[in-house]
PDB file of C-alpha atoms in Angstrom:
ATOM      1  CA  ILE A 435      18.197-218.517  -3.794  1.00 67.00           C
ATOM      2  CA  TYR A 436      19.477-220.506  -6.780  1.00 67.00           C
ATOM      3  CA  PRO A 437      21.678-222.877  -4.719  1.00 74.00           C
ATOM      4  CA  LEU A 438      18.744-223.487  -2.385  1.00 76.00           C
ATOM      5  CA  ALA A 439      16.467-224.245  -5.357  1.00 72.00           C
ATOM      6  CA  TRP A 440      19.083-226.674  -6.675  1.00 68.00           C
ATOM      7  CA  MET A 441      19.296-228.467  -3.307  1.00 76.00           C
ATOM      8  CA  ILE A 442      15.520-228.793  -3.057  1.00 78.00           C
ATOM      9  CA  SER A 443      15.431-230.206  -6.594  1.00 74.00           C
ATOM     10  CA  LEU A 444      17.652-233.085  -5.450  1.00 74.00           C
ATOM     11  CA  PHE A 445      14.806-234.322  -3.238  1.00 78.00           C
ATOM     12  CA  TYR A 446      11.891-233.105  -5.346  1.00 74.00           C
ATOM     13  CA  PRO A 447      12.823-233.534  -9.027  1.00 71.00           C
ATOM     14  CA  HIS A 448       9.852-231.505 -10.312  1.00 73.00           C
ATOM     15  CA  PHE A 449      10.589-228.494  -8.105  1.00 71.00           C
ATOM     16  CA  ILE A 450      12.525-226.661 -10.837  1.00 69.00           C
ATOM     17  CA  ASP A 451       9.706-227.404 -13.285  1.00 70.00           C
ATOM     18  CA  SER A 452       7.307-225.597 -10.967  1.00 69.00           C
ATOM     19  CA  LEU A 453       9.636-222.586 -10.758  1.00 65.00           C
ATOM     20  CA  THR A 454      10.202-222.290 -14.505  1.00 64.00           C
ATOM     21  CA  GLU A 455       6.574-222.877 -15.436  1.00 63.00           C
ATOM     22  CA  ASP A 456       4.931-219.734 -16.769  1.00 59.00           C
ATOM     23  CA  LYS A 457       1.678-219.638 -14.842  1.00 54.00           C
ATOM     24  CA  TYR A 458       0.812-216.142 -15.914  1.00 49.00           C
ATOM     25  CA  VAL A 459       0.889-216.461 -19.700  1.00 52.00           C
ATOM     26  CA  LEU A 460      -2.536-215.404 -20.878  1.00 49.00           C
ATOM     27  CA  GLU A 461      -4.369-217.865 -23.036  1.00 52.00           C
ATOM     28  CA  GLU A 462      -7.193-216.866 -25.321  1.00 50.00           C
ATOM     29  CA  GLY A 463     -10.188-215.624 -23.360  1.00 50.00           C
ATOM     30  CA  ASP A 464      -8.296-215.283 -20.053  1.00 51.00           C
ATOM     31  CA  VAL A 465      -8.233-211.501 -20.033  1.00 51.00           C
ATOM     32  CA  GLU A 466     -10.052-209.910 -17.116  1.00 58.00           C
ATOM     33  CA  LEU A 467     -11.026-206.309 -17.697  1.00 55.00           C
ATOM     34  CA  ARG A 468     -10.765-204.135 -14.632  1.00 60.00           C
ATOM     35  CA  SER A 469      -9.822-200.645 -13.654  1.00 61.00           C
ATOM     36  CA  VAL A 470      -6.623-200.255 -11.682  1.00 68.00           C
ATOM     37  CA  SER A 471      -5.397-196.921 -10.417  1.00 78.00           C
ATOM     38  CA  MET A 472      -2.024-195.992  -9.016  1.00 79.00           C
ATOM     39  CA  SER A 473      -1.428-194.536  -5.619  1.00 84.00           C
ATOM     40  CA  PRO A 474       0.034-191.006  -5.613  1.00 86.00           C
ATOM     41  CA  PHE A 475       3.419-192.480  -4.647  1.00 88.00           C
ATOM     42  CA  GLN A 476       3.330-194.950  -7.555  1.00 86.00           C
ATOM     43  CA  ALA A 477       2.365-192.146  -9.933  1.00 88.00           C
ATOM     44  CA  CYS A 478       5.301-189.974  -8.756  1.00 91.00           C
ATOM     45  CA  LEU A 479       7.670-192.903  -9.115  1.00 90.00           C
ATOM     46  CA  ALA A 480       6.363-193.647 -12.619  1.00 89.00           C
ATOM     47  CA  LEU A 481       6.798-190.015 -13.682  1.00 94.00           C
ATOM     48  CA  GLU A 482      10.398-190.022 -12.446  1.00 93.00           C
ATOM     49  CA  GLN A 483      11.114-193.276 -14.279  1.00 91.00           C
ATOM     50  CA  LEU A 484       9.613-191.879 -17.486  1.00 93.00           C
ATOM     51  CA  LYS A 485      12.278-189.154 -17.402  1.00 96.00           C
ATOM     52  CA  LYS A 486      14.849-191.936 -17.877  1.00 94.00           C
ATOM     53  CA  ILE A 487      12.952-193.912 -20.528  1.00 92.00           C
ATOM     54  CA  ASN A 488      15.318-193.084 -23.396  1.00 92.00           C
ATOM     55  CA  GLU A 489      18.332-194.079 -21.296  1.00 93.00           C
ATOM     56  CA  PHE A 490      16.650-197.349 -20.273  1.00 92.00           C
ATOM     57  CA  ASN A 491      15.602-198.140 -23.843  1.00 90.00           C
ATOM     58  CA  GLY A 492      19.132-197.397 -25.059  1.00 91.00           C
ATOM     59  CA  ARG A 493      20.602-199.891 -22.605  1.00 93.00           C
ATOM     60  CA  ARG A 494      18.069-202.574 -23.581  1.00 92.00           C
ATOM     61  CA  LYS A 495      18.918-202.045 -27.267  1.00 90.00           C
ATOM     62  CA  LYS A 496      22.616-202.319 -26.433  1.00 92.00           C
ATOM     63  CA  TRP A 497      22.125-205.611 -24.556  1.00 93.00           C
ATOM     64  CA  ALA A 498      19.887-207.036 -27.296  1.00 91.00           C
ATOM     65  CA  ALA A 499      22.537-206.189 -29.913  1.00 90.00           C
ATOM     66  CA  ARG A 500      25.223-207.817 -27.755  1.00 94.00           C
ATOM     67  CA  LEU A 501      23.152-210.988 -27.331  1.00 94.00           C
ATOM     68  CA  THR A 502      22.503-211.178 -31.077  1.00 92.00           C
ATOM     69  CA  ASN A 503      26.162-210.589 -31.895  1.00 93.00           C
ATOM     70  CA  HIS A 504      27.332-213.370 -29.565  1.00 95.00           C
ATOM     71  CA  LEU A 505      24.581-215.925 -30.316  1.00 95.00           C
ATOM     72  CA  LYS A 506      24.074-215.514 -34.068  1.00 92.00           C
ATOM     73  CA  ASP A 507      26.632-218.185 -35.025  1.00 92.00           C
ATOM     74  CA  MET A 508      25.114-220.929 -32.858  1.00 94.00           C
ATOM     75  CA  PRO A 509      23.250-223.584 -34.875  1.00 94.00           C
ATOM     76  CA  ASP A 510      20.822-224.387 -32.027  1.00 95.00           C
ATOM     77  CA  VAL A 511      19.810-220.741 -31.530  1.00 95.00           C
ATOM     78  CA  LYS A 512      17.927-218.512 -33.944  1.00 92.00           C
ATOM     79  CA  THR A 513      18.354-214.906 -32.908  1.00 90.00           C
ATOM     80  CA  GLN A 514      16.011-212.060 -33.699  1.00 79.00           C
ATOM     81  CA  PHE A 515      16.188-210.602 -37.181  1.00 75.00           C
ATOM     82  CA  ARG A 516      16.077-206.829 -37.350  1.00 73.00           C
ATOM     83  CA  ASN A 517      15.872-204.608 -40.387  1.00 72.00           C
ATOM     84  CA  GLU A 518      18.156-201.608 -40.079  1.00 74.00           C
ATOM     85  CA  ASN A 519      15.151-199.274 -40.257  1.00 75.00           C
ATOM     86  CA  ASP A 520      13.206-201.079 -37.528  1.00 74.00           C
ATOM     87  CA  GLU A 521      13.201-199.625 -34.044  1.00 74.00           C
ATOM     88  CA  HIS A 522      12.882-202.070 -31.167  1.00 75.00           C
ATOM     89  CA  ILE A 523      13.487-201.278 -27.533  1.00 76.00           C
ATOM     90  CA  GLY A 524      14.511-204.815 -26.587  1.00 73.00           C
ATOM     91  CA  LEU A 525      12.010-205.120 -23.759  1.00 77.00           C
ATOM     92  CA  TYR A 526      12.377-208.889 -24.084  1.00 80.00           C
ATOM     93  CA  TYR A 527      15.028-210.767 -25.996  1.00 90.00           C
ATOM     94  CA  SER A 528      13.310-213.666 -27.715  1.00 90.00           C
ATOM     95  CA  MET A 529      15.188-216.434 -29.434  1.00 93.00           C
ATOM     96  CA  ALA A 530      14.077-219.714 -30.970  1.00 92.00           C
ATOM     97  CA  VAL A 531      16.045-222.634 -29.561  1.00 95.00           C
ATOM     98  CA  ARG A 532      16.243-226.389 -29.593  1.00 94.00           C
ATOM     99  CA  ASN A 533      15.020-227.918 -26.292  1.00 94.00           C
ATOM    100  CA  PRO A 534      13.616-224.670 -24.853  1.00 93.00           C
ATOM    101  CA  GLU A 535      12.317-226.088 -21.560  1.00 91.00           C
ATOM    102  CA  GLU A 536      15.576-227.877 -20.780  1.00 94.00           C
ATOM    103  CA  LEU A 537      17.527-224.705 -21.595  1.00 95.00           C
ATOM    104  CA  ARG A 538      15.266-222.657 -19.306  1.00 93.00           C
ATOM    105  CA  LYS A 539      15.839-225.104 -16.434  1.00 91.00           C
ATOM    106  CA  PHE A 540      19.599-225.088 -17.012  1.00 94.00           C
ATOM    107  CA  LEU A 541      19.718-221.294 -17.067  1.00 94.00           C
ATOM    108  CA  PHE A 542      17.560-221.062 -13.946  1.00 91.00           C
ATOM    109  CA  LEU A 543      19.820-223.441 -12.038  1.00 89.00           C
ATOM    110  CA  ASN A 544      22.696-221.146 -12.991  1.00 92.00           C
ATOM    111  CA  GLY A 545      21.002-217.931 -11.851  1.00 90.00           C
ATOM    112  CA  VAL A 546      19.324-216.720 -15.049  1.00 92.00           C
ATOM    113  CA  ASP A 547      15.544-216.461 -14.899  1.00 88.00           C
ATOM    114  CA  THR A 548      13.839-216.670 -18.295  1.00 90.00           C
ATOM    115  CA  LYS A 549      10.331-216.733 -19.699  1.00 85.00           C
ATOM    116  CA  ARG A 550       8.649-218.988 -22.161  1.00 84.00           C
ATOM    117  CA  GLY A 551       8.035-217.039 -25.343  1.00 77.00           C
ATOM    118  CA  THR A 552       4.696-215.248 -25.217  1.00 72.00           C
ATOM    119  CA  MET A 553       4.223-214.706 -28.945  1.00 70.00           C
ATOM    120  CA  ARG A 554       1.488-216.814 -30.488  1.00 69.00           C
ATOM    121  CA  ALA A 555       0.630-217.282 -34.127  1.00 71.00           C
ATOM    122  CA  CYS A 556      -2.563-215.419 -35.029  1.00 72.00           C
ATOM    123  CA  SER A 557      -3.924-218.585 -36.614  1.00 69.00           C
ATOM    124  CA  THR A 558      -4.055-220.251 -33.165  1.00 69.00           C
ATOM    125  CA  PHE A 559      -6.724-217.815 -31.952  1.00 71.00           C
ATOM    126  CA  GLU A 560     -10.349-218.807 -32.445  1.00 72.00           C
ATOM    127  CA  PHE A 561     -11.115-215.524 -34.206  1.00 69.00           C
ATOM    128  CA  PHE A 562      -8.723-216.443 -37.051  1.00 70.00           C
ATOM    129  CA  GLN A 563      -9.626-220.141 -37.362  1.00 69.00           C
ATOM    130  CA  ASN A 564     -11.004-219.710 -40.879  1.00 67.00           C
ATOM    131  CA  SER A 565      -7.932-217.779 -42.043  1.00 68.00           C
ATOM    132  CA  SER A 566      -4.849-219.247 -43.632  1.00 73.00           C
ATOM    133  CA  LYS A 567      -2.370-220.833 -41.249  1.00 74.00           C
ATOM    134  CA  CYS A 568       0.835-219.127 -40.112  1.00 75.00           C
ATOM    135  CA  SER A 569       2.927-222.300 -40.298  1.00 77.00           C
ATOM    136  CA  ILE A 570       6.281-220.662 -39.546  1.00 77.00           C
ATOM    137  CA  ALA A 571       4.891-218.772 -36.534  1.00 77.00           C
ATOM    138  CA  GLU A 572       3.132-221.922 -35.302  1.00 78.00           C
ATOM    139  CA  GLU A 573       6.389-223.870 -35.579  1.00 81.00           C
ATOM    140  CA  ILE A 574       8.585-221.264 -33.879  1.00 82.00           C
ATOM    141  CA  GLY A 575       6.199-220.240 -31.071  1.00 82.00           C
ATOM    142  CA  PRO A 576       6.815-223.256 -28.808  1.00 86.00           C
ATOM    143  CA  CYS A 577      10.599-222.906 -29.297  1.00 90.00           C
ATOM    144  CA  LEU A 578      10.842-219.336 -28.013  1.00 91.00           C
ATOM    145  CA  VAL A 579      12.724-218.411 -24.862  1.00 93.00           C
ATOM    146  CA  GLU A 580      12.914-214.851 -23.565  1.00 92.00           C
ATOM    147  CA  LEU A 581      16.148-213.802 -21.889  1.00 93.00           C
ATOM    148  CA  PRO A 582      16.478-210.986 -19.381  1.00 90.00           C
ATOM    149  CA  CYS A 583      17.487-207.780 -21.141  1.00 89.00           C
ATOM    150  CA  TYR A 584      16.657-205.060 -18.621  1.00 88.00           C
ATOM    151  CA  PRO A 585      18.583-201.808 -18.266  1.00 90.00           C
ATOM    152  CA  SER A 586      20.277-202.569 -14.943  1.00 91.00           C
ATOM    153  CA  LEU A 587      22.233-205.470 -16.430  1.00 93.00           C
ATOM    154  CA  CYS A 588      25.901-205.033 -17.289  1.00 94.00           C
ATOM    155  CA  ALA A 589      28.074-206.498 -20.051  1.00 96.00           C
ATOM    156  CA  GLN A 590      29.236-209.270 -17.689  1.00 97.00           C
ATOM    157  CA  ASP A 591      25.611-210.337 -17.113  1.00 96.00           C
ATOM    158  CA  ILE A 592      24.984-210.582 -20.857  1.00 96.00           C
ATOM    159  CA  ASP A 593      28.234-212.473 -21.442  1.00 97.00           C
ATOM    160  CA  TYR A 594      27.341-214.845 -18.597  1.00 97.00           C
ATOM    161  CA  GLN A 595      24.026-215.666 -20.301  1.00 97.00           C
ATOM    162  CA  VAL A 596      25.838-216.293 -23.596  1.00 96.00           C
ATOM    163  CA  ASP A 597      28.450-218.512 -21.930  1.00 97.00           C
ATOM    164  CA  LEU A 598      25.725-220.593 -20.263  1.00 97.00           C
ATOM    165  CA  ILE A 599      23.811-221.024 -23.524  1.00 97.00           C
ATOM    166  CA  ARG A 600      27.008-222.099 -25.311  1.00 96.00           C
ATOM    167  CA  LYS A 601      27.785-224.537 -22.490  1.00 97.00           C
ATOM    168  CA  PHE A 602      24.263-226.001 -22.648  1.00 97.00           C
ATOM    169  CA  TYR A 603      24.488-226.749 -26.377  1.00 96.00           C
ATOM    170  CA  GLU A 604      28.039-228.145 -26.325  1.00 90.00           C
TER     171      GLU A 604
END
């Protein structure tokens, strides 16, 4: 699908923008409360997947560590800092980058689908408006990009992401 998306973008320059736009990032007050139940099939599938949760989490941690190891020396990329005692399952691999939207488009055109960072500084929520500002979080939030880090990836997939990011910033 990526070559097709690239061809369409030749005629419609904003096509890639529409594909990389995060339409489903919740903004303050956008949460709809509702009850959703699983079908019996979905419940059985979920129970089977839960049996593999430690294996899946282990793979995500491995890929997150590999990304950090390969990206930590790049001046345009700030990788995640982890204390040795912290446990993180690497569900998403967030990094702060220069030119995040352009990087996301470049990665997408090369077969890597990313997300805009979903972390927001607490001080941006109305509830905390009278609190002190979180200036570092407010500065970094718009620069975040989340890379795929799911368990079914392999080392080649992670290295491909790293190579593309290096190529983009060269």
